PQR file with spaces between the fields and no chain letter, atoms N, CA, C, O and H, PARSE charges and radii, in Angstrom:
ATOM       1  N    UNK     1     109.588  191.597  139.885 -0.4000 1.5000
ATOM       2  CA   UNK     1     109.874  192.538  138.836 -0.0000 2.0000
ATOM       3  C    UNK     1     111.000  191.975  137.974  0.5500 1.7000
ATOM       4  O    UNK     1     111.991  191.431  138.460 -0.5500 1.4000
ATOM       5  N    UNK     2     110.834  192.102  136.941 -0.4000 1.5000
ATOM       6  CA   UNK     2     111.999  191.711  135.280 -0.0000 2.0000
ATOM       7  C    UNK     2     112.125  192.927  135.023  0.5500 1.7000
ATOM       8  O    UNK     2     111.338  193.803  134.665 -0.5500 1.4000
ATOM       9  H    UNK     2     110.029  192.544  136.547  0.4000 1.0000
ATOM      10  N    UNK     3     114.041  192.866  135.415 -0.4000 1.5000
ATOM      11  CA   UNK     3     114.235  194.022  134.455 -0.0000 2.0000
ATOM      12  C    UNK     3     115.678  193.853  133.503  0.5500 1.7000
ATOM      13  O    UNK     3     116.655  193.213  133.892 -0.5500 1.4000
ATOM      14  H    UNK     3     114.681  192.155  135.706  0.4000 1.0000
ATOM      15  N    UNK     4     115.599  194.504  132.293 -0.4000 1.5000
ATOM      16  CA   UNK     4     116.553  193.832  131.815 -0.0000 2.0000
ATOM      17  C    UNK     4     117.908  195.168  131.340  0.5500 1.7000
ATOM      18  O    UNK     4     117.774  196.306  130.889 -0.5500 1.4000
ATOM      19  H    UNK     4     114.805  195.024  131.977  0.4000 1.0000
ATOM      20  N    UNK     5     119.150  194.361  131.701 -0.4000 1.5000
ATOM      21  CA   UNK     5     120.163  194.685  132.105 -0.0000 2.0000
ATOM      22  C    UNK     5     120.705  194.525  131.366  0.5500 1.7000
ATOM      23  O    UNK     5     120.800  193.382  130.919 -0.5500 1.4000
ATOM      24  H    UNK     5     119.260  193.437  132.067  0.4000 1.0000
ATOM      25  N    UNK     6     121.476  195.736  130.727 -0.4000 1.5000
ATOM      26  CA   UNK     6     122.814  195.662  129.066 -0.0000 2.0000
ATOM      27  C    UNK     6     124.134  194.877  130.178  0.5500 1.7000
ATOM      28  O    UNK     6     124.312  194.899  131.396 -0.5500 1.4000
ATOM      29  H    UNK     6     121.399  196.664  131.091  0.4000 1.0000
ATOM      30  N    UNK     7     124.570  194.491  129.490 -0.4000 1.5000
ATOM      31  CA   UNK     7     126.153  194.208  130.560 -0.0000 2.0000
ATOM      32  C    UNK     7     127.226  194.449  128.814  0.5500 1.7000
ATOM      33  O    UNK     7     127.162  193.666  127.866 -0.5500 1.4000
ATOM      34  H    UNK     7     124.426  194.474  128.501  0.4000 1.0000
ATOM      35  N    UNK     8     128.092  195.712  128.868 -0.4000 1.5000
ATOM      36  CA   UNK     8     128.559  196.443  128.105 -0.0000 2.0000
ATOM      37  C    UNK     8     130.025  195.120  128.649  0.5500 1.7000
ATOM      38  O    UNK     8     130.254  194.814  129.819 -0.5500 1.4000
ATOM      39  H    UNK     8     128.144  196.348  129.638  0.4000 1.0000
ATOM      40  N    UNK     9     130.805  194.558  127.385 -0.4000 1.5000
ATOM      41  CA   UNK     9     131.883  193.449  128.397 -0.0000 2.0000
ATOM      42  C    UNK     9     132.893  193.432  127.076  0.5500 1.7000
ATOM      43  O    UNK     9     132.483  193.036  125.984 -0.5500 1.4000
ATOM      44  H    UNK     9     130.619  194.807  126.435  0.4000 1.0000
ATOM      45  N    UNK    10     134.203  193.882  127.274 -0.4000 1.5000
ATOM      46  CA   UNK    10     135.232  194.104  126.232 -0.0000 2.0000
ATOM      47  C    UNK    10     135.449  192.550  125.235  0.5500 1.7000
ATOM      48  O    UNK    10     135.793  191.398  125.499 -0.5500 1.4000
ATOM      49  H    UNK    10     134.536  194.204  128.161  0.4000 1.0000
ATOM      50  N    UNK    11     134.983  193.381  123.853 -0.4000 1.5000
ATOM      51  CA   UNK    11     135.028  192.103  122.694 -0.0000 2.0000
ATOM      52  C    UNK    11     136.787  191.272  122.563  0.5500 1.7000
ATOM      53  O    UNK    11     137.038  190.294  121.859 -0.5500 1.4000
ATOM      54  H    UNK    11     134.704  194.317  123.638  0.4000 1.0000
ATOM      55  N    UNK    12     137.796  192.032  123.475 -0.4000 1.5000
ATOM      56  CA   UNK    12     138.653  191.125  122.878 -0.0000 2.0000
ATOM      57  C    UNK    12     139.242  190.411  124.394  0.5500 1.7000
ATOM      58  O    UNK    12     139.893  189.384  124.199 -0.5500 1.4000
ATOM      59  H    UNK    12     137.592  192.826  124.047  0.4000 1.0000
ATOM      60  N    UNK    13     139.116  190.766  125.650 -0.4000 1.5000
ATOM      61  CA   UNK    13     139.093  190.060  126.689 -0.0000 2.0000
ATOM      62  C    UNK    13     138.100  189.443  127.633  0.5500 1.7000
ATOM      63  O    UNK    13     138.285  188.670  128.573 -0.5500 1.4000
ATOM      64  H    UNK    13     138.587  191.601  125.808  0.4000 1.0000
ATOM      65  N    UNK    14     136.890  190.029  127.098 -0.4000 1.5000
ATOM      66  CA   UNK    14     135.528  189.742  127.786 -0.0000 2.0000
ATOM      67  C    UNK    14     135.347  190.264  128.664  0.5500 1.7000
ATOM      68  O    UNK    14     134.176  190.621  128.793 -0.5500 1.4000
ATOM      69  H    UNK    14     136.740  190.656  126.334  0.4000 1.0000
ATOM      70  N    UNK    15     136.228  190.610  129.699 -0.4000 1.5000
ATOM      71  CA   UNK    15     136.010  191.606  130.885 -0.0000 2.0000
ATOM      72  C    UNK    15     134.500  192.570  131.228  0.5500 1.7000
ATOM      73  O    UNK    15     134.496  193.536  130.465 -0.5500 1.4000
ATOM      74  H    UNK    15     137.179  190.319  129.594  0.4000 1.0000
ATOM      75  N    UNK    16     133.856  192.568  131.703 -0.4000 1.5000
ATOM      76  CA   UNK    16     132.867  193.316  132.246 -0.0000 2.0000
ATOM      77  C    UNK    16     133.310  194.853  132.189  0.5500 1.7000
ATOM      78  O    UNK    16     133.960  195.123  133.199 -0.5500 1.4000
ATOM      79  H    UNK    16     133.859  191.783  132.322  0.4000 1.0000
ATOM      80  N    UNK    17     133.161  195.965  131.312 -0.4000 1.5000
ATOM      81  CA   UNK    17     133.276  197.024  131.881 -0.0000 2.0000
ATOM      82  C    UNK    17     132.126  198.085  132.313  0.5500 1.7000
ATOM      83  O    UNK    17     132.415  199.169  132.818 -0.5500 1.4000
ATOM      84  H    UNK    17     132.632  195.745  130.492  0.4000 1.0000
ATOM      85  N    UNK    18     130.435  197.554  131.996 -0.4000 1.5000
ATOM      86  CA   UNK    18     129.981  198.388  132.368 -0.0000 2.0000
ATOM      87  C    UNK    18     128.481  198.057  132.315  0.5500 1.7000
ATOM      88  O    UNK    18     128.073  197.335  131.405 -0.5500 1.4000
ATOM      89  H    UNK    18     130.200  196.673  131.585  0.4000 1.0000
ATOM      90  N    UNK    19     127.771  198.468  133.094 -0.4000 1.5000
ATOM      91  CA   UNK    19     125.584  197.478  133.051 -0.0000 2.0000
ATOM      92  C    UNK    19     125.619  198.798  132.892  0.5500 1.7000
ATOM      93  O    UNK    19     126.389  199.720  133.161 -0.5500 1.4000
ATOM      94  H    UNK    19     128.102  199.054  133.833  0.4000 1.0000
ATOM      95  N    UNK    20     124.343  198.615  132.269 -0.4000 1.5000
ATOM      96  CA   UNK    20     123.239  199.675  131.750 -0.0000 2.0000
ATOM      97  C    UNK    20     122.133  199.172  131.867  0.5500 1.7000
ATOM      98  O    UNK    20     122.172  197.961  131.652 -0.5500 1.4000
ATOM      99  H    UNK    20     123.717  197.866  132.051  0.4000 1.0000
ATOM     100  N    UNK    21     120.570  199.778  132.260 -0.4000 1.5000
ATOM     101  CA   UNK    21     119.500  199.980  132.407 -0.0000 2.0000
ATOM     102  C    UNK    21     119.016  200.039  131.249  0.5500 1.7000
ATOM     103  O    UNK    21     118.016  199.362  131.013 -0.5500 1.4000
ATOM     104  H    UNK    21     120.539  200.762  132.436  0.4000 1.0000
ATOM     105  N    UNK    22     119.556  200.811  130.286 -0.4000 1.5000
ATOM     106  CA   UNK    22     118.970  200.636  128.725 -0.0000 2.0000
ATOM     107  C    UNK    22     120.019  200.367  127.356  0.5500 1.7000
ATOM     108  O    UNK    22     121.156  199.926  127.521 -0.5500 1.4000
ATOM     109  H    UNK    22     120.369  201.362  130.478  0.4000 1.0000
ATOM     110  N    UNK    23     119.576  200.631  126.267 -0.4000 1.5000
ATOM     111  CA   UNK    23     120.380  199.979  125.588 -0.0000 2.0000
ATOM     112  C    UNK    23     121.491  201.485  125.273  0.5500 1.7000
ATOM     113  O    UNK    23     121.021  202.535  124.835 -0.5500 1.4000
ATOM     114  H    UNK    23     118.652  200.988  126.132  0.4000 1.0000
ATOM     115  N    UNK    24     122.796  201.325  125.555 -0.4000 1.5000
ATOM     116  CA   UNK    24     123.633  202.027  124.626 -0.0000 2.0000
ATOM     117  C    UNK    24     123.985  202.785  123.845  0.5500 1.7000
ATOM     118  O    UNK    24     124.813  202.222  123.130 -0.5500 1.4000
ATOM     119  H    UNK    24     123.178  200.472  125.911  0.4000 1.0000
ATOM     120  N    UNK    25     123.821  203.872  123.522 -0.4000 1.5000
ATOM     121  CA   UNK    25     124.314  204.689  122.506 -0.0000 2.0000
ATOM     122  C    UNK    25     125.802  204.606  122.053  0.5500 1.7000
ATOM     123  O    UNK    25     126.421  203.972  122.907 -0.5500 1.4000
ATOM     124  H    UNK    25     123.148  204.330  124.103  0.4000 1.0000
ATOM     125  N    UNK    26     126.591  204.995  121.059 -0.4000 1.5000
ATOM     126  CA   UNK    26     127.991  205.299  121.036 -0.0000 2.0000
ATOM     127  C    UNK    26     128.432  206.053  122.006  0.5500 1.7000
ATOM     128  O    UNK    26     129.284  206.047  122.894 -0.5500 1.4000
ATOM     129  H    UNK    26     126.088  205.511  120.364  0.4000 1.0000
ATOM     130  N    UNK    27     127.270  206.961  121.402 -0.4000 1.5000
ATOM     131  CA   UNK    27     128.124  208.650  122.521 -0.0000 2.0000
ATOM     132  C    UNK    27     128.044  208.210  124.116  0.5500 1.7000
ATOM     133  O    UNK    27     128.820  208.606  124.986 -0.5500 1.4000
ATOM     134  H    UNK    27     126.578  206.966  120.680  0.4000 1.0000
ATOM     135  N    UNK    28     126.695  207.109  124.346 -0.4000 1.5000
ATOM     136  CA   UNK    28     127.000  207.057  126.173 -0.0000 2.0000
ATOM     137  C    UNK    28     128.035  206.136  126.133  0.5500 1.7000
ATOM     138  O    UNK    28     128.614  206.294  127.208 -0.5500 1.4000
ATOM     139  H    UNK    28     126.065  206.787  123.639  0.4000 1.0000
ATOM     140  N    UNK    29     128.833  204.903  125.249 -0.4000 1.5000
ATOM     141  CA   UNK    29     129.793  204.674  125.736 -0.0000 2.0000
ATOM     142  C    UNK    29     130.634  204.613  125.762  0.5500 1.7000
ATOM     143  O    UNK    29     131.324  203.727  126.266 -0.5500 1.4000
ATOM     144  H    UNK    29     128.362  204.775  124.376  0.4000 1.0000
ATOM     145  N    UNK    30     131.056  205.919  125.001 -0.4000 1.5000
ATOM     146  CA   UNK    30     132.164  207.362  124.712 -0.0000 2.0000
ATOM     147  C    UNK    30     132.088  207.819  125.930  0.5500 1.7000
ATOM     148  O    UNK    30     133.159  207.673  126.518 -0.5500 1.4000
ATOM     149  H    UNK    30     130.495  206.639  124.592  0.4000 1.0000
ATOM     150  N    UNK    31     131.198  208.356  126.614 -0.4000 1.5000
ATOM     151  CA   UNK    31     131.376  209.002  127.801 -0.0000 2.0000
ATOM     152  C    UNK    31     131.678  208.815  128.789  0.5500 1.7000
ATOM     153  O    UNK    31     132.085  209.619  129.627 -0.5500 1.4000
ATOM     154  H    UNK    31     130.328  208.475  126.136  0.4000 1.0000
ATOM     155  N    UNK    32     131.421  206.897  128.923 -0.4000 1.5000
ATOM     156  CA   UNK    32     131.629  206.263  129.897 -0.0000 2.0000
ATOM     157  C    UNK    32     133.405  205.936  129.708  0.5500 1.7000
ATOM     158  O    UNK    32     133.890  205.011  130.360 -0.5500 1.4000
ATOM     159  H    UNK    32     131.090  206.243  128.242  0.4000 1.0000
ATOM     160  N    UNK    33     134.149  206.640  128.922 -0.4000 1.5000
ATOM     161  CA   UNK    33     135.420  206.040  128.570 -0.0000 2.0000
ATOM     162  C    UNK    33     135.297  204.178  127.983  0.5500 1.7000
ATOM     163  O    UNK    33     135.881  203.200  128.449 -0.5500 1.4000
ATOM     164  H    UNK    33     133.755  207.391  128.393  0.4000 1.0000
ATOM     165  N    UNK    34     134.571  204.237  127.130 -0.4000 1.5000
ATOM     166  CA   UNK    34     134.728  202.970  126.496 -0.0000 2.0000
ATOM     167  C    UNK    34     135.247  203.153  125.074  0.5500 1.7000
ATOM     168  O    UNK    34     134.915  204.091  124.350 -0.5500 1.4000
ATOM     169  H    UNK    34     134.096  205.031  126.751  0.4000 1.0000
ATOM     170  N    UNK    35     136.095  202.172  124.731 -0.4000 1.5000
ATOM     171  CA   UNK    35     136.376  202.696  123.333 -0.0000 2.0000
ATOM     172  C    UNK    35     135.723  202.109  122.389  0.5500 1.7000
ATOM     173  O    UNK    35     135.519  200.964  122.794 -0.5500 1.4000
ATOM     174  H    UNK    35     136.365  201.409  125.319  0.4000 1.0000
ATOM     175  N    UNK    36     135.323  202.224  121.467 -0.4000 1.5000
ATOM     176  CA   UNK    36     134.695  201.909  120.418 -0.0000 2.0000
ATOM     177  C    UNK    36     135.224  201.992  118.989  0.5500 1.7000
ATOM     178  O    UNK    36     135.361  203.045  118.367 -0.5500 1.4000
ATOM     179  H    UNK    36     135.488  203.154  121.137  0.4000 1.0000
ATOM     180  N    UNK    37     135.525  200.685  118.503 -0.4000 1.5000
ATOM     181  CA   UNK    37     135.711  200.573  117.414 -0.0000 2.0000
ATOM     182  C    UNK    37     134.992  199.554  116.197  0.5500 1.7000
ATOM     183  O    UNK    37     134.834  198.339  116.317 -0.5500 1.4000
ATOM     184  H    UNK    37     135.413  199.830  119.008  0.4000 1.0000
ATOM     185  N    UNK    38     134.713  200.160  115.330 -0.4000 1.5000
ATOM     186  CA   UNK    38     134.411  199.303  113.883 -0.0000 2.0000
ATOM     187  C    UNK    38     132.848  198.371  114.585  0.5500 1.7000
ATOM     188  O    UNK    38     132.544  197.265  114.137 -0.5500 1.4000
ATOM     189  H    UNK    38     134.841  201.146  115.233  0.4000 1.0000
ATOM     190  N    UNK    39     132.242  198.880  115.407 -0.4000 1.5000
ATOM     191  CA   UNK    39     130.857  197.858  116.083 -0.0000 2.0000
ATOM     192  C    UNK    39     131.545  197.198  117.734  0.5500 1.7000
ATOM     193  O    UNK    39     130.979  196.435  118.516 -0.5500 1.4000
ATOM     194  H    UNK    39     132.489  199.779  115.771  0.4000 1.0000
ATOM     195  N    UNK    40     132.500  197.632  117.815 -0.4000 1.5000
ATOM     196  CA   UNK    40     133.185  196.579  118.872 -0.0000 2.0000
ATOM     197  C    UNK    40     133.601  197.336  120.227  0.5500 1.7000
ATOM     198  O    UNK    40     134.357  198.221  119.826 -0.5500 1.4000
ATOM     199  H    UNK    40     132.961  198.252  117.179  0.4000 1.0000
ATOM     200  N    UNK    41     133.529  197.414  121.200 -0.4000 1.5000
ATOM     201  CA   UNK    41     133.519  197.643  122.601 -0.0000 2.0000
ATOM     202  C    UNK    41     135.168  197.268  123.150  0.5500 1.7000
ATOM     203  O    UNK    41     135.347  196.065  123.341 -0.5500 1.4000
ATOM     204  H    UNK    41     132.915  196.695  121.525  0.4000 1.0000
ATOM     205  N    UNK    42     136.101  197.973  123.357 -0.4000 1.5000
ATOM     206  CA   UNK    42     136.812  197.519  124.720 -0.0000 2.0000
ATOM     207  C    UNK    42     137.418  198.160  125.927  0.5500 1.7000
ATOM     208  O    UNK    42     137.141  199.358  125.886 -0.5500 1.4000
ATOM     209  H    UNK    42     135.956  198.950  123.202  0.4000 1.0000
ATOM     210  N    UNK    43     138.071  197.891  126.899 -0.4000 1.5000
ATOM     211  CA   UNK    43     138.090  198.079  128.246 -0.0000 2.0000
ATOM     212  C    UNK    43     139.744  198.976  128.120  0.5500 1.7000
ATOM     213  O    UNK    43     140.189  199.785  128.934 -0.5500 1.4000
ATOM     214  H    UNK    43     138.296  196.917  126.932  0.4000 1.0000
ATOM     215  N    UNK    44     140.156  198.674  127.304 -0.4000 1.5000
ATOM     216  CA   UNK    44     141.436  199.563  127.106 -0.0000 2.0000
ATOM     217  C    UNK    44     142.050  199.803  125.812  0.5500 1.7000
ATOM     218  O    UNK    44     141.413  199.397  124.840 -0.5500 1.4000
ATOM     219  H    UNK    44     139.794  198.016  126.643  0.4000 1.0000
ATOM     220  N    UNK    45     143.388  200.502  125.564 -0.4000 1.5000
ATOM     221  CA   UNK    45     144.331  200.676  124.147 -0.0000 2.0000
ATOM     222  C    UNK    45     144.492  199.505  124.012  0.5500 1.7000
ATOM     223  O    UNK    45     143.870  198.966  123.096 -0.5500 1.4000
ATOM     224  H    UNK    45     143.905  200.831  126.354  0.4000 1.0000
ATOM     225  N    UNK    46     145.346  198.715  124.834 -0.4000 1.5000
ATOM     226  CA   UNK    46     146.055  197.033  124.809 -0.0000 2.0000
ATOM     227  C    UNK    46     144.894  196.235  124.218  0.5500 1.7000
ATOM     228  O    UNK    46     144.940  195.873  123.042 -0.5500 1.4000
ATOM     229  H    UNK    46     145.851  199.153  125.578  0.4000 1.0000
ATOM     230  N    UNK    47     144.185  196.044  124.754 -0.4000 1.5000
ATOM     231  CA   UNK    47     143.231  195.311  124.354 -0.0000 2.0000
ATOM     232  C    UNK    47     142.569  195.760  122.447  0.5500 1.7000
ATOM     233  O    UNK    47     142.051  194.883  121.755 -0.5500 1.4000
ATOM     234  H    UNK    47     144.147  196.338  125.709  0.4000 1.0000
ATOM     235  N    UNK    48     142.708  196.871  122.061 -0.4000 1.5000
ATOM     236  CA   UNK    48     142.206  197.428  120.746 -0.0000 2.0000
ATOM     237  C    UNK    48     143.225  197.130  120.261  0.5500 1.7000
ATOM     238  O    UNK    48     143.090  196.184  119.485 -0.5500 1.4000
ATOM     239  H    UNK    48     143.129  197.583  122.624  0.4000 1.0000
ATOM     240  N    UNK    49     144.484  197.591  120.368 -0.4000 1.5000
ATOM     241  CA   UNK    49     145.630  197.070  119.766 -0.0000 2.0000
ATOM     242  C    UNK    49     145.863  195.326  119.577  0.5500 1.7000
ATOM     243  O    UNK    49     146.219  194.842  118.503 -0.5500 1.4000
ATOM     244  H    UNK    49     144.594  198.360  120.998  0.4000 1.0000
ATOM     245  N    UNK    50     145.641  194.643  120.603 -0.4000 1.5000
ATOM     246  CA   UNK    50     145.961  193.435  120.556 -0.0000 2.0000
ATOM     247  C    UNK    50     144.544  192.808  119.775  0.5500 1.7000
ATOM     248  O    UNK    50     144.726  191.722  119.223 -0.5500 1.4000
ATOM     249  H    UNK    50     145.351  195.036  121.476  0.4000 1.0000
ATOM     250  N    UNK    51     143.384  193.294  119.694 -0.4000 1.5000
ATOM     251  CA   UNK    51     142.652  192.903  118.593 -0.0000 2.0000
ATOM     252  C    UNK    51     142.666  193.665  117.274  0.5500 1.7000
ATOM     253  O    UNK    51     141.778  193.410  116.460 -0.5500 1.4000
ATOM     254  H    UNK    51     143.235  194.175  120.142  0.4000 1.0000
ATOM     255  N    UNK    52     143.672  194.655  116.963 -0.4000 1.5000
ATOM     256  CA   UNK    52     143.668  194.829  115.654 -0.0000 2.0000
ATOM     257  C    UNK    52     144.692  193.609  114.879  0.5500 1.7000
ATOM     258  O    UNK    52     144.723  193.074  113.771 -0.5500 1.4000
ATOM     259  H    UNK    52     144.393  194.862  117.624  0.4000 1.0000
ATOM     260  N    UNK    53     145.454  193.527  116.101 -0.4000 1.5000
ATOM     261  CA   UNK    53     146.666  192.622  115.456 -0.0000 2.0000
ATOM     262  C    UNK    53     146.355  191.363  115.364  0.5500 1.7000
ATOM     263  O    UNK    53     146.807  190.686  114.440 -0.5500 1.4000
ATOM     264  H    UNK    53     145.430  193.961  117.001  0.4000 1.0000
ATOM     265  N    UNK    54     145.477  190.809  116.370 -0.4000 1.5000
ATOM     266  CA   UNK    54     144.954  189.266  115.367 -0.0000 2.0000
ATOM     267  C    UNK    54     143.822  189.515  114.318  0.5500 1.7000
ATOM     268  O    UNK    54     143.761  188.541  113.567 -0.5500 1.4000
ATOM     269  H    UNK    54     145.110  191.359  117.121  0.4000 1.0000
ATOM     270  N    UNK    55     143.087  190.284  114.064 -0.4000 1.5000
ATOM     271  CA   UNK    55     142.010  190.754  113.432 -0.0000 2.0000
ATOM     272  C    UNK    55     142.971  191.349  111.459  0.5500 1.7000
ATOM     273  O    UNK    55     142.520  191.317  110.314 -0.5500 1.4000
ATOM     274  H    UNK    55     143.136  191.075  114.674  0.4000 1.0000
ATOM     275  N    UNK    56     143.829  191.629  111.806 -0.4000 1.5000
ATOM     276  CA   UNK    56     144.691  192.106  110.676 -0.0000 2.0000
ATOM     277  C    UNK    56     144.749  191.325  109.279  0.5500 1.7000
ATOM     278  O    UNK    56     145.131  190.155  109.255 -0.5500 1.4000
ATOM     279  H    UNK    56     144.195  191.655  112.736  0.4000 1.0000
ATOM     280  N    UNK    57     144.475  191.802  108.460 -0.4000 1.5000
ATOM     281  CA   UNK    57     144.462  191.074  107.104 -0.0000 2.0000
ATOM     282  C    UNK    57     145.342  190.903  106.272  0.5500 1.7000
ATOM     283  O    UNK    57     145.474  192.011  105.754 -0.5500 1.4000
ATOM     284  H    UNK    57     144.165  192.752  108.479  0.4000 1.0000
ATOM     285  N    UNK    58     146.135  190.120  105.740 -0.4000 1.5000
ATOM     286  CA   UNK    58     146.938  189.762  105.488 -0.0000 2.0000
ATOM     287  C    UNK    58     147.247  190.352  103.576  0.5500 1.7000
ATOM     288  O    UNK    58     146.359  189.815  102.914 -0.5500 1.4000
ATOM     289  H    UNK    58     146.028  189.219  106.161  0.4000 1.0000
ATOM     290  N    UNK    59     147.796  190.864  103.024 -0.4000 1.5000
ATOM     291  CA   UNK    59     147.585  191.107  101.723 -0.0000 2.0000
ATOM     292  C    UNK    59     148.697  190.213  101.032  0.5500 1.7000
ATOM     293  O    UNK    59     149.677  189.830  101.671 -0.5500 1.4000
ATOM     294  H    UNK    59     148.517  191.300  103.563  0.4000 1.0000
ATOM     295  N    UNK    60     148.518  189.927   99.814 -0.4000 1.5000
ATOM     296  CA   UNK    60     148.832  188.740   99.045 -0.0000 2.0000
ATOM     297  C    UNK    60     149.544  190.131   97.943  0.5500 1.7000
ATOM     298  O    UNK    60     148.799  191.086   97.724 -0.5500 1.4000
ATOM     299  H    UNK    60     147.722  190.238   99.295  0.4000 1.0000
ATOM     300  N    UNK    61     150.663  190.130   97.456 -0.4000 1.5000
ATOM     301  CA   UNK    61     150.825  190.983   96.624 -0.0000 2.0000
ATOM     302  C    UNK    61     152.027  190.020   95.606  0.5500 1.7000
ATOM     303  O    UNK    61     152.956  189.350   96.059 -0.5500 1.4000
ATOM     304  H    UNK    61     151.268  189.354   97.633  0.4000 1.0000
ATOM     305  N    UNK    62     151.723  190.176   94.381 -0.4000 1.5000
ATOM     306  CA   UNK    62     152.822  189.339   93.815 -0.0000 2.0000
ATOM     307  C    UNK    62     154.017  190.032   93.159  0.5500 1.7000
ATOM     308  O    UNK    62     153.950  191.146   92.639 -0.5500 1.4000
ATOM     309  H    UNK    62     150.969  190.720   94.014  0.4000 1.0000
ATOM     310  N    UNK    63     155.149  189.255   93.230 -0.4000 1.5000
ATOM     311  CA   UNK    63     156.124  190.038   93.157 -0.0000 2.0000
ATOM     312  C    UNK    63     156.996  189.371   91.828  0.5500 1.7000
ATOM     313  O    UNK    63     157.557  188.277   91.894 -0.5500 1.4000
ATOM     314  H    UNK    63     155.204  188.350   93.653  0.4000 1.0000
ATOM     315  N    UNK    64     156.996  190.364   90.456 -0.4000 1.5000
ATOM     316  CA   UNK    64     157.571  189.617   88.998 -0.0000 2.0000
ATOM     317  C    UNK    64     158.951  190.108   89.664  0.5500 1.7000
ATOM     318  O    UNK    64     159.322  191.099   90.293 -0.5500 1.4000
ATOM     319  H    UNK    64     156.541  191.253   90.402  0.4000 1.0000
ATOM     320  N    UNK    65     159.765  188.397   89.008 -0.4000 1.5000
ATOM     321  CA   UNK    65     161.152  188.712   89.462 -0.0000 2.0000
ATOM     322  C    UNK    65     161.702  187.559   87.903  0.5500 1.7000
ATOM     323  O    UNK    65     161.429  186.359   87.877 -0.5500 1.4000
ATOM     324  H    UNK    65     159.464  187.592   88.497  0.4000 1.0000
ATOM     325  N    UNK    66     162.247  188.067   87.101 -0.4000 1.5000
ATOM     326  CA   UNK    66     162.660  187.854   85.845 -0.0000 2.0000
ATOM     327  C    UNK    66     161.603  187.071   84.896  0.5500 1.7000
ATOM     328  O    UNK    66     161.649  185.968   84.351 -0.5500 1.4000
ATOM     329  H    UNK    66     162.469  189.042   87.121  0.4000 1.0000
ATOM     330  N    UNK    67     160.805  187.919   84.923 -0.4000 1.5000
ATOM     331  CA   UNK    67     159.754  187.108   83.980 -0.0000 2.0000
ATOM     332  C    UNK    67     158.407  186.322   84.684  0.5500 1.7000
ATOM     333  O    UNK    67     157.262  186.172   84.257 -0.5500 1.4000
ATOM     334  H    UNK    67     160.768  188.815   85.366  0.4000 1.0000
ATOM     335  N    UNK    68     159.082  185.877   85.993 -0.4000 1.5000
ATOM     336  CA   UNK    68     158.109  184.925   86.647 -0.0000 2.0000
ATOM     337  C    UNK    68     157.506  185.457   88.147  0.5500 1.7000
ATOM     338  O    UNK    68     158.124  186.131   88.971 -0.5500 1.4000
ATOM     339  H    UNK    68     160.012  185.999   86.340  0.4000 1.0000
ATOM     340  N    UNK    69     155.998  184.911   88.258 -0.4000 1.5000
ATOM     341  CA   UNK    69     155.199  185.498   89.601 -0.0000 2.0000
ATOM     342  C    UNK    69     155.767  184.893   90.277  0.5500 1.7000
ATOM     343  O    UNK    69     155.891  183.715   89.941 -0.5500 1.4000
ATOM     344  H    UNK    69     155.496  184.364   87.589  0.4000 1.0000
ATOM     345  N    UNK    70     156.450  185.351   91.637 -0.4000 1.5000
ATOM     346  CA   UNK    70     156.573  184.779   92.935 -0.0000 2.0000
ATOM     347  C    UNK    70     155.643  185.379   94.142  0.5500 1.7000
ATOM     348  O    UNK    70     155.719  186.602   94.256 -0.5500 1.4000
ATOM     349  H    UNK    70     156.349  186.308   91.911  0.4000 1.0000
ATOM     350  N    UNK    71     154.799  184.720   95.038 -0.4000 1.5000
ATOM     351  CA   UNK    71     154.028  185.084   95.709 -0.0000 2.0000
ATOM     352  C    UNK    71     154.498  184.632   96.921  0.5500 1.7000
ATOM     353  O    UNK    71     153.867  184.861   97.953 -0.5500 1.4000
ATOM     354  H    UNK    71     154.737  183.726   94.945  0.4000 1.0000
């Protein structure tokens, strides 16, 4: 018998947190205490936090200081 197996595994440490029999919903892995953000799966806060912060975009804003752009 083939059967095929979700393996639910946190996008910013990889960690395994959870197999499934079928595919996933949000809400089942909301329920399962998984967090879910922006398409992305993880196993804790630390881990969401520590991938917002390398994931973070940087903004370029220029700043006139007597006439002239400094960036």
């Amino acid at each position: 018998m083939i059967e095929k197996i979700y393996e639910i595994s946190c996008d910013n440490c990889s960690h395994s947190i959870n197999h499934a029999f079928y595919r996933p919903t949000i809400k089942d892995l909301k329920e399962d205490n998984i967090i879910c953000y922006k398409g992305k799966q993880f196993c804790c806060e630390e881990c969401l936090e520590e991938y917002k912060r390398a994931h973070k975009k940087s903004v370029n804003i220029p700043i006139h200081i007597d006439d002239s752009i400094v960036q």
